[in-house]
Amino acid sequence: MPDVEVEVDNTELEQEAARLAALLSTGILDTEPEASYDAITRLSVEYFQADAALLGFADQSRVWIKSHSGHPVRELPRENSLFNMVLAQDGPVVIPDLAKHPQHTRPFLIVKGMDLAFVASAPVRSHENRILGVLTIFGRNPRVGMDPNELRTLESLADMVAGQLELRRLRNAFTVHSARRLRTSSPALATPSGWPQPQNLRRALDQRQFVLYYQPEVELTTRKIVGLEALIRWAHPERGLILPMDFIPLAEESELIVPIGDWGLSEACGQIQKWCREDPHHKSLRVCVNLSARQFSRPGLADHVEALLLQYGISSRQLGLEMTESSLIPNMRIALEVLGSLRRLGVSLLMDDFGTGYSSLNHLHSFPFDVLKIDRSFVGRMTDGDQPLQIVRTIIELARVLGMDVVAEGIETCDQYRLLRQLGCRFGQGYLFARPMSAEAVTRLLRLPGRVLPDPELLESIVG
Ligand code: C2E
Ligand code: MG
Ligand code: MG
């Protein structure tokens, strides 16, 4: 028996170490309380008519408050906060009346400054789904509880925090990555064991280490989730989640991209089936899968896709395939044939990263695409001046003339969101709305009433 106990302890310790590593990679603990999060705690107070709201991140022993509304506090001992309960439950915690709660034996520290009765906390998760912190609302009076819609809204607000955190992590990672590159003057990928190499990719496939994350695509005027883009990650047992840019190019060179791509397609179809079983309304969602050049050079692709649709009992309207213009160029004749048969099947075809490759009007015209995705580099520069804005305007106009829908990628700010709507762009995706997340997290998001995400502009307007 003692052996078993030690084992359990170790797993917990490892989990906590991985959680702390994920927290440190965001750099959030090194900063003062942050104005950028104030909007979220203020909105939480207003929306829930609460007396206070706190957003905090937990290290080994303390919860560091990064934003507070209604009750100023900088930090809390971890055991006196709701964090441990959220972590243990791996989900939100609602206590209608603290006085009647069995765990009231250890009163929360914050009670000192405030007579608390009601508390509700939702987890802020890392991109690897580890709980880094909590968004909590407090009330002086007891409440009956929270209805499921309210709870989902609290969770979505916490997910918005997570989106901002993800941006911060990426910026940090970029700085570290560049520094490492400079120091070693060899590509960061050249490090030895376990790191992307053909044999490791093969093993990863056999050991089912790949996972699909999904990023919501919204209709910009309503913020209704209309689709999801499947984005592959490698859940490496030691290194955590590895992003596609660190292994897809290698997979493409080694032809392993074909079995990896096949896995991704059937995984996504299986997930579509699951979502539709959970709610038939989700049949209106389109899940899009990214394809590489090599996957096109196989004339059997359309048959393969058709077989998958049959196997999972889903309609072709529920599936989209994304590809870049440059992936079609090497073998235009076959590409045209394959796209033609996919089109006849009824799946949507999306041209990805538009504007970065050849962007030939001729290709746009001859390939049967339904949707054009504006590359995020253009969206990112939109507010930098007149010229980048004109480029986006022109792409949207071009799509309109060709009868294609437009999706803007990488929307990160309210200004970009506003401008895109003014320009008549119908759809978009980006961290401002939601980052790529696990199927499980997306399932929660899809339960929001009308599948409508919270309004990021509302957050901004409350800040004033
Ligand atoms: P993509 O298809 O253009 O995917 C969009 C990328 O933008 C994703 O990166 C997504 O996480 C990121 N993104 C989304 N919103 C924002 C935002 O607001 N700001 C910023 N800075 N980035 C945002 P990710 O997941 O790292 O994927 C990178 C690329 O890897 C994808 O670009 C796609 O070309 C490729 N890829 C991903 N999954 C697959 C796959 O299953 N098969 C193949 N062949 N390629 C894949
Ligand atoms: Mg894509
Ligand atoms: Mg793209």
Coordinates of C-alpha atoms and ligand atoms in Angstrom, one line a residue:
M1 CA 0.0 0.0 0.0
P2 CA 2.6 2.6 0.9
D3 CA 4.0 2.2 -2.7
V4 CA 0.7 3.2 -4.1
E5 CA 0.5 6.3 -2.0
V6 CA 4.0 7.4 -3.1
E7 CA 2.9 7.0 -6.7
V8 CA -0.2 9.1 -6.3
D9 CA 1.9 11.8 -4.5
N10 CA 4.4 11.8 -7.3
T11 CA 1.7 12.3 -10.0
E12 CA 0.3 15.1 -8.1
L13 CA 3.7 16.7 -7.7
E14 CA 4.4 16.3 -11.4
Q15 CA 1.0 17.8 -12.3
E16 CA 1.8 20.8 -10.0
A17 CA 5.3 21.2 -11.5
A18 CA 3.8 21.2 -15.0
R19 CA 1.2 23.7 -13.9
L20 CA 3.8 26.0 -12.4
A21 CA 5.9 25.7 -15.5
A22 CA 2.9 26.7 -17.6
L23 CA 2.2 29.6 -15.3
L24 CA 5.8 30.9 -15.4
S25 CA 5.9 30.7 -19.2
T26 CA 3.2 33.4 -19.3
G27 CA 5.4 35.8 -17.2
I28 CA 2.2 36.9 -15.5
L29 CA 3.6 36.6 -12.0
D30 CA 6.4 39.0 -12.7
T31 CA 4.1 42.0 -13.2
E32 CA 2.0 44.4 -11.1
P33 CA -1.8 44.2 -11.2
E34 CA -2.8 44.8 -14.8
A35 CA -5.2 47.3 -16.2
S36 CA -5.8 45.1 -19.2
Y37 CA -7.7 42.7 -17.0
D38 CA -9.7 45.3 -15.2
A39 CA -12.4 45.3 -17.8
I40 CA -13.1 41.6 -17.0
T41 CA -13.5 42.0 -13.3
R42 CA -15.6 45.1 -13.8
L43 CA -17.8 43.4 -16.3
S44 CA -18.1 40.5 -13.9
V45 CA -19.3 42.8 -11.1
E46 CA -21.9 44.5 -13.4
Y47 CA -23.1 41.4 -15.1
F48 CA -23.6 39.3 -12.0
Q49 CA -24.6 42.3 -9.8
A50 CA -21.9 41.1 -7.5
D51 CA -20.2 43.1 -4.7
A52 CA -16.7 42.3 -5.8
A53 CA -14.7 40.3 -8.4
L54 CA -11.1 39.1 -8.3
L55 CA -8.8 37.7 -10.9
G56 CA -5.8 35.9 -9.5
F57 CA -3.1 33.4 -10.5
A58 CA -1.7 30.8 -8.0
D59 CA 1.9 29.8 -7.5
Q60 CA 2.8 27.1 -4.9
S61 CA 1.6 29.0 -1.9
R62 CA -0.2 32.2 -2.8
V63 CA -2.9 33.6 -5.2
W64 CA -1.6 36.8 -6.8
I65 CA -4.4 39.2 -7.6
K66 CA -4.0 40.8 -11.0
S67 CA -7.2 42.7 -11.1
H68 CA -9.9 43.5 -8.5
S69 CA -13.2 45.3 -8.6
G70 CA -15.1 46.2 -5.5
H71 CA -12.5 44.9 -3.0
P72 CA -8.9 45.8 -3.1
V73 CA -6.6 42.9 -2.3
R74 CA -3.1 42.1 -3.6
E75 CA -2.6 38.5 -2.6
L76 CA -4.2 35.6 -0.7
P77 CA -2.7 32.5 0.9
R78 CA -3.6 29.8 -1.5
E79 CA -5.3 27.6 1.1
N80 CA -7.7 30.5 2.0
S81 CA -8.7 31.1 -1.6
L82 CA -11.1 29.2 -3.8
F83 CA -8.3 28.2 -6.1
N84 CA -7.6 24.8 -4.5
M85 CA -11.3 23.8 -4.7
V86 CA -11.4 24.8 -8.4
L87 CA -8.3 22.8 -9.0
A88 CA -9.6 19.8 -7.1
Q89 CA -12.9 19.9 -9.0
D90 CA -11.2 20.7 -12.3
G91 CA -14.1 23.1 -12.9
P92 CA -16.1 26.0 -11.5
V93 CA -17.1 26.2 -7.9
V94 CA -20.3 27.9 -6.6
I95 CA -21.1 28.4 -2.9
P96 CA -24.5 29.9 -2.4
D97 CA -24.0 30.7 1.2
L98 CA -20.6 30.4 2.9
A99 CA -22.2 30.3 6.4
K100 CA -23.9 27.0 5.5
H101 CA -20.9 25.5 3.7
P102 CA -19.2 22.6 5.4
Q103 CA -15.8 24.0 4.6
H104 CA -16.5 27.1 6.4
T105 CA -14.3 25.9 9.2
R106 CA -11.4 27.7 7.4
P107 CA -12.8 31.1 6.6
F108 CA -11.5 32.8 3.5
L109 CA -9.0 35.5 4.3
I110 CA -10.9 38.0 2.3
V111 CA -13.8 37.7 4.7
K112 CA -11.8 40.0 7.0
G113 CA -12.6 43.1 4.9
M114 CA -16.0 42.1 3.7
D115 CA -19.0 40.1 5.0
L116 CA -19.2 37.4 2.4
A117 CA -22.0 35.0 1.7
F118 CA -21.9 34.1 -1.9
V119 CA -18.9 33.1 -4.0
A120 CA -18.4 31.6 -7.5
S121 CA -15.1 30.9 -9.2
A122 CA -14.2 29.8 -12.7
P123 CA -10.9 28.4 -13.8
V124 CA -8.5 30.3 -16.1
R125 CA -6.7 27.5 -18.1
S126 CA -3.4 27.4 -20.0
H127 CA -3.4 26.3 -23.6
E128 CA -2.6 22.9 -22.2
N129 CA -5.7 23.0 -20.1
R130 CA -3.9 23.5 -16.8
I131 CA -5.6 25.7 -14.2
L132 CA -3.4 28.7 -13.7
G133 CA -5.8 30.9 -11.8
V134 CA -9.4 31.8 -11.1
L135 CA -11.9 34.5 -11.8
T136 CA -14.1 34.9 -8.7
I137 CA -17.2 36.9 -7.9
F138 CA -18.4 37.7 -4.4
G139 CA -21.7 38.8 -2.8
R140 CA -22.5 40.0 0.7
N141 CA -25.9 38.2 0.5
P142 CA -26.5 34.5 -0.1
R143 CA -27.9 33.5 -3.4
V144 CA -29.9 30.5 -4.5
G145 CA -27.0 29.5 -6.7
M146 CA -26.2 30.3 -10.4
D147 CA -28.2 29.1 -13.4
P148 CA -26.2 27.2 -16.0
N149 CA -26.2 30.1 -18.4
E150 CA -24.7 32.5 -15.8
L151 CA -22.1 29.9 -15.0
R152 CA -21.2 29.5 -18.6
T153 CA -20.8 33.3 -18.9
L154 CA -18.5 33.3 -15.9
E155 CA -16.5 30.5 -17.5
S156 CA -16.4 32.4 -20.8
L157 CA -15.1 35.5 -19.1
A158 CA -12.4 33.4 -17.6
D159 CA -11.6 32.0 -21.0
M160 CA -11.2 35.5 -22.3
V161 CA -8.5 36.0 -19.7
A162 CA -7.0 32.8 -20.9
G163 CA -6.9 34.2 -24.5
Q164 CA -4.9 37.3 -23.3
L165 CA -2.6 35.0 -21.3
E166 CA -1.9 32.9 -24.4
L167 CA -0.9 36.1 -26.3
R168 CA 1.5 36.9 -23.5
R169 CA 2.9 33.4 -23.5
L170 CA 3.5 33.5 -27.2
R171 CA 5.3 36.8 -27.0
N172 CA 7.5 35.4 -24.2
A173 CA 8.2 32.2 -26.1
F174 CA 9.2 34.2 -29.1
T175 CA 11.7 36.3 -27.1
V176 CA 13.2 33.1 -25.5
H177 CA 13.3 31.3 -28.8
S178 CA 15.1 34.2 -30.5
A179 CA 17.6 34.5 -27.7
R180 CA 18.3 30.7 -27.8
R181 CA 18.8 30.8 -31.5
L182 CA 21.3 33.7 -31.2
R183 CA 23.2 31.9 -28.5
T184 CA 23.6 28.5 -30.2
S185 CA 23.5 29.7 -33.8
S186 CA 21.9 26.4 -34.7
P187 CA 18.2 25.8 -35.3
A188 CA 16.3 25.4 -32.1
L189 CA 14.9 22.1 -33.5
A190 CA 18.3 20.5 -33.7
T191 CA 18.3 19.4 -30.0
P192 CA 18.6 15.7 -29.4
S193 CA 16.2 13.1 -28.0
G194 CA 12.5 13.3 -28.2
W195 CA 12.4 16.4 -30.3
P196 CA 10.8 16.3 -33.8
Q197 CA 12.5 13.7 -35.9
P198 CA 10.8 11.4 -38.4
Q199 CA 11.0 8.4 -36.1
N200 CA 9.6 10.3 -33.2
L201 CA 6.7 11.6 -35.3
R202 CA 5.9 8.0 -36.3
R203 CA 6.0 6.9 -32.7
A204 CA 3.9 9.8 -31.7
L205 CA 1.3 8.7 -34.2
D206 CA 1.4 5.1 -33.1
Q207 CA 1.1 6.2 -29.4
R208 CA -1.8 8.6 -30.2
Q209 CA 0.1 11.6 -28.9
F210 CA -1.5 14.0 -31.4
V211 CA -4.5 16.0 -30.4
L212 CA -6.8 18.4 -32.2
Y213 CA -7.5 21.8 -30.7
Y214 CA -10.4 23.8 -32.1
Q215 CA -10.6 27.6 -32.5
P216 CA -14.1 29.1 -32.9
E217 CA -15.0 31.1 -36.0
V218 CA -17.7 33.7 -35.4
E219 CA -20.1 35.8 -37.4
L220 CA -18.7 39.2 -36.7
T221 CA -22.0 41.1 -36.3
T222 CA -23.5 38.5 -33.8
R223 CA -20.5 36.8 -32.4
K224 CA -22.3 33.5 -32.9
I225 CA -20.0 30.6 -33.3
V226 CA -20.6 29.3 -36.9
G227 CA -17.6 27.1 -37.2
L228 CA -14.4 25.7 -35.8
E229 CA -10.9 25.3 -37.2
A230 CA -9.1 22.1 -36.1
L231 CA -5.5 22.8 -35.3
I232 CA -3.1 19.9 -34.5
R233 CA -0.9 19.8 -31.4
W234 CA 1.6 17.1 -30.3
A235 CA 1.0 16.3 -26.7
H236 CA 4.6 15.3 -26.0
P237 CA 4.9 13.3 -22.7
E238 CA 7.9 15.3 -21.6
R239 CA 7.8 18.5 -23.5
G240 CA 4.1 19.3 -23.2
L241 CA 2.2 20.7 -26.1
I242 CA 4.2 21.2 -29.3
L243 CA 2.8 23.6 -31.9
P244 CA 2.4 22.6 -35.5
M245 CA 5.1 25.0 -36.8
D246 CA 7.6 22.9 -34.9
F247 CA 6.7 19.5 -36.5
I248 CA 4.4 19.9 -39.5
P249 CA 7.2 21.1 -41.8
L250 CA 9.2 17.9 -40.9
A251 CA 6.2 15.7 -41.3
E252 CA 5.7 17.3 -44.8
E253 CA 9.3 16.5 -45.8
S254 CA 9.1 12.9 -44.6
E255 CA 5.7 12.1 -46.1
L256 CA 4.4 11.3 -42.6
I257 CA 2.1 14.2 -43.2
V258 CA -0.2 11.8 -45.1
P259 CA -1.0 9.4 -42.2
I260 CA -1.0 12.3 -39.7
G261 CA -3.4 14.2 -42.0
D262 CA -5.6 11.1 -42.3
W263 CA -5.7 10.8 -38.6
G264 CA -6.6 14.5 -38.3
L265 CA -9.5 14.2 -40.8
S266 CA -11.1 11.2 -39.1
E267 CA -10.5 12.6 -35.6
A268 CA -12.3 15.9 -36.7
C269 CA -15.2 13.9 -38.2
G270 CA -15.5 11.8 -35.0
Q271 CA -15.7 15.1 -33.0
I272 CA -18.3 16.6 -35.3
Q273 CA -20.4 13.5 -34.7
K274 CA -20.0 13.8 -30.9
W275 CA -21.0 17.5 -31.0
C276 CA -24.1 16.8 -33.0
R277 CA -25.1 14.0 -30.7
E278 CA -24.8 16.4 -27.8
D279 CA -27.0 19.0 -29.6
P280 CA -28.6 18.6 -33.1
H281 CA -28.4 22.4 -33.5
H282 CA -24.6 21.9 -33.8
K283 CA -25.3 20.4 -37.3
S284 CA -25.0 23.9 -38.5
L285 CA -21.4 24.1 -37.4
R286 CA -18.7 23.8 -40.0
V287 CA -15.5 22.2 -38.8
C288 CA -12.4 23.0 -40.9
V289 CA -9.3 20.9 -41.2
N290 CA -6.0 22.1 -42.6
L291 CA -4.5 20.1 -45.5
S292 CA -0.9 20.0 -46.8
A293 CA 0.3 19.8 -50.4
R294 CA 1.1 16.1 -50.3
Q295 CA -2.4 15.2 -49.2
F296 CA -3.6 16.6 -52.5
S297 CA -1.2 14.7 -54.7
R298 CA -3.3 11.7 -53.9
P299 CA -6.1 11.4 -56.4
G300 CA -8.1 9.3 -53.9
L301 CA -8.6 12.2 -51.4
A302 CA -12.2 12.9 -52.3
D303 CA -13.2 9.2 -52.0
H304 CA -11.4 9.1 -48.6
V305 CA -13.4 12.1 -47.4
E306 CA -16.6 10.7 -48.7
A307 CA -16.0 7.4 -46.9
L308 CA -15.4 9.4 -43.6
L309 CA -18.6 11.4 -44.0
L310 CA -20.5 8.1 -44.4
Q311 CA -18.7 6.4 -41.5
Y312 CA -19.5 9.2 -39.1
G313 CA -22.9 10.0 -40.5
I314 CA -22.2 13.6 -41.1
S315 CA -23.2 15.9 -44.0
S316 CA -20.6 17.4 -46.3
R317 CA -21.8 20.9 -45.3
Q318 CA -20.4 20.2 -41.8
L319 CA -16.8 19.8 -43.1
G320 CA -14.4 22.4 -44.5
L321 CA -10.9 21.9 -45.9
E322 CA -8.3 24.6 -45.7
M323 CA -5.3 24.9 -47.9
T324 CA -2.9 27.5 -49.0
E325 CA -2.5 28.6 -52.5
S326 CA 1.1 27.6 -52.5
S327 CA 0.2 24.0 -51.6
L328 CA -1.7 23.7 -54.9
I329 CA 0.9 25.1 -57.2
P330 CA 3.4 22.2 -57.4
N331 CA 0.8 20.0 -59.1
M332 CA -1.9 22.2 -60.5
R333 CA -3.5 19.6 -62.7
I334 CA -4.1 17.1 -60.0
A335 CA -5.0 19.8 -57.5
L336 CA -7.7 21.1 -59.8
E337 CA -9.1 17.6 -60.3
V338 CA -9.1 16.8 -56.5
L339 CA -10.7 20.1 -55.7
G340 CA -13.3 19.6 -58.3
S341 CA -14.3 16.2 -56.8
L342 CA -14.3 17.6 -53.3
R343 CA -16.5 20.5 -54.4
R344 CA -19.0 18.1 -56.0
L345 CA -19.1 16.2 -52.7
G346 CA -20.2 19.4 -51.1
V347 CA -17.5 20.1 -48.6
S348 CA -16.4 23.7 -48.3
L349 CA -13.0 24.7 -49.6
L350 CA -11.2 27.5 -47.9
M351 CA -8.1 29.3 -49.2
D352 CA -5.9 29.8 -46.1
D353 CA -3.4 32.6 -45.5
F354 CA -4.6 34.6 -48.4
G355 CA -2.2 37.4 -49.4
T356 CA 1.0 35.7 -48.3
G357 CA 1.7 33.5 -51.3
Y358 CA 1.2 34.1 -55.0
S359 CA -2.3 35.6 -54.6
S360 CA -2.8 35.2 -58.2
L361 CA -6.2 36.4 -59.4
N362 CA -6.0 33.7 -62.0
H363 CA -5.7 30.9 -59.4
L364 CA -8.5 32.4 -57.3
H365 CA -10.7 32.3 -60.4
S366 CA -9.8 28.8 -61.6
F367 CA -9.8 27.0 -58.2
P368 CA -13.3 26.4 -56.9
F369 CA -12.9 28.0 -53.4
D370 CA -15.9 29.0 -51.3
V371 CA -14.1 31.0 -48.7
L372 CA -11.1 33.2 -48.5
K373 CA -9.2 33.6 -45.2
I374 CA -7.4 36.9 -44.9
D375 CA -3.9 36.1 -43.4
R376 CA -3.4 37.4 -39.9
S377 CA -0.4 39.4 -40.8
F378 CA -2.8 41.8 -42.7
V379 CA -5.3 41.9 -39.9
G380 CA -2.5 42.6 -37.4
R381 CA -1.3 45.6 -39.4
M382 CA -4.8 47.0 -40.2
T383 CA -4.5 49.8 -37.6
D384 CA -1.0 50.8 -38.6
G385 CA -1.9 53.0 -41.4
D386 CA -3.9 53.7 -44.5
Q387 CA -2.2 51.2 -46.8
P388 CA -2.6 48.0 -44.8
L389 CA -6.2 49.0 -44.3
Q390 CA -6.7 49.4 -48.0
I391 CA -5.2 45.9 -48.6
V392 CA -7.8 44.3 -46.3
R393 CA -10.5 46.4 -47.9
T394 CA -9.4 45.2 -51.4
I395 CA -9.3 41.5 -50.3
I396 CA -12.8 41.8 -48.9
E397 CA -14.0 43.5 -52.1
L398 CA -12.3 40.9 -54.3
A399 CA -14.0 38.0 -52.4
R400 CA -17.4 39.8 -52.8
V401 CA -16.9 40.1 -56.6
L402 CA -16.0 36.4 -56.8
G403 CA -18.9 35.4 -54.7
M404 CA -16.8 34.0 -51.9
D405 CA -17.2 34.4 -48.1
V406 CA -14.4 36.0 -46.1
V407 CA -12.9 35.0 -42.8
A408 CA -10.4 37.4 -41.1
E409 CA -7.8 35.5 -39.1
G410 CA -6.0 36.6 -36.0
I411 CA -8.3 39.3 -34.7
E412 CA -6.7 40.4 -31.4
T413 CA -8.1 43.9 -30.7
C414 CA -11.4 45.7 -30.6
D415 CA -10.1 48.2 -33.1
Q416 CA -9.5 45.4 -35.6
Y417 CA -12.9 44.0 -34.9
R418 CA -14.7 47.3 -35.5
L419 CA -12.8 48.0 -38.7
L420 CA -13.4 44.6 -40.1
R421 CA -17.2 45.0 -39.5
Q422 CA -17.1 48.4 -41.1
L423 CA -15.4 46.9 -44.1
G424 CA -18.2 44.3 -44.4
C425 CA -16.1 41.3 -43.4
R426 CA -18.6 38.7 -42.3
F427 CA -16.6 36.2 -40.4
G428 CA -13.6 36.1 -38.2
Q429 CA -11.5 34.2 -35.7
G430 CA -8.8 35.3 -33.2
Y431 CA -7.8 35.5 -29.6
L432 CA -10.1 38.4 -29.0
F433 CA -13.0 35.9 -29.2
A434 CA -11.4 32.6 -28.3
R435 CA -8.1 30.8 -28.7
P436 CA -7.7 27.3 -30.0
M437 CA -8.9 25.0 -27.2
S438 CA -9.4 21.3 -26.4
A439 CA -12.6 19.7 -27.7
E440 CA -13.8 19.6 -24.1
A441 CA -13.4 23.3 -23.6
V442 CA -15.1 24.0 -26.9
T443 CA -18.0 21.8 -25.8
R444 CA -18.5 24.2 -22.9
L445 CA -18.4 27.2 -25.1
L446 CA -20.9 25.7 -27.5
R447 CA -23.4 25.5 -24.7
L448 CA -23.6 29.3 -24.4
P449 CA -27.1 30.5 -25.3
G450 CA -27.4 30.9 -29.0
R451 CA -23.7 29.9 -29.2
V452 CA -23.0 33.6 -28.8
L453 CA -19.6 34.7 -27.3
P454 CA -19.4 37.6 -24.8
D455 CA -18.9 41.0 -26.4
P456 CA -15.3 42.1 -26.2
E457 CA -16.4 45.7 -27.0
L458 CA -18.6 45.7 -24.0
L459 CA -15.6 45.0 -21.9
E460 CA -13.8 47.9 -23.5
S461 CA -16.6 50.3 -23.1
I462 CA -16.9 49.6 -19.4
V463 CA -13.2 50.6 -19.0
G464 CA -14.2 53.9 -20.6
Ligands
C2E1 P1 -3.4 28.4 -40.0 O1 -4.3 27.4 -40.6 O2 -3.3 29.7 -40.6 O3 -4.0 28.5 -38.5 C1 -4.1 29.7 -37.8 C2 -3.0 29.9 -36.8 O4 -3.2 31.1 -36.1 C3 -3.1 28.9 -35.6 O5 -1.8 28.6 -35.2 C4 -3.8 29.6 -34.5 O6 -3.5 29.2 -33.2 C5 -3.2 31.0 -34.7 N1 -4.1 32.1 -34.2 C6 -5.4 32.1 -34.1 N2 -5.9 33.3 -33.6 C7 -4.8 34.0 -33.4 C8 -4.6 35.4 -33.0 O7 -5.5 36.1 -32.6 N3 -3.3 35.8 -32.9 C9 -2.2 35.0 -33.3 N4 -1.0 35.6 -33.2 N5 -2.4 33.8 -33.8 C10 -3.7 33.3 -33.8 P2 -1.3 27.1 -35.0 O8 -2.3 26.3 -34.3 O9 0.1 27.2 -34.4 O10 -1.1 26.5 -36.4 C11 -0.2 27.0 -37.3 C12 -0.3 26.4 -38.7 O11 -0.1 25.0 -38.7 C13 -1.7 26.6 -39.3 O12 -1.9 27.9 -39.8 C14 -1.7 25.5 -40.3 O13 -1.1 26.0 -41.5 C15 -0.8 24.4 -39.7 N6 -1.6 23.3 -39.2 C16 -2.3 23.3 -38.0 N7 -3.0 22.1 -37.9 C17 -2.7 21.4 -39.0 C18 -3.1 20.1 -39.5 O14 -3.8 19.4 -38.8 N8 -2.6 19.7 -40.7 C19 -1.8 20.5 -41.4 N9 -1.3 20.1 -42.6 N10 -1.4 21.7 -41.0 C20 -1.8 22.2 -39.8
MG2 MG -6.0 27.2 -41.4
MG3 MG -4.2 30.8 -41.8

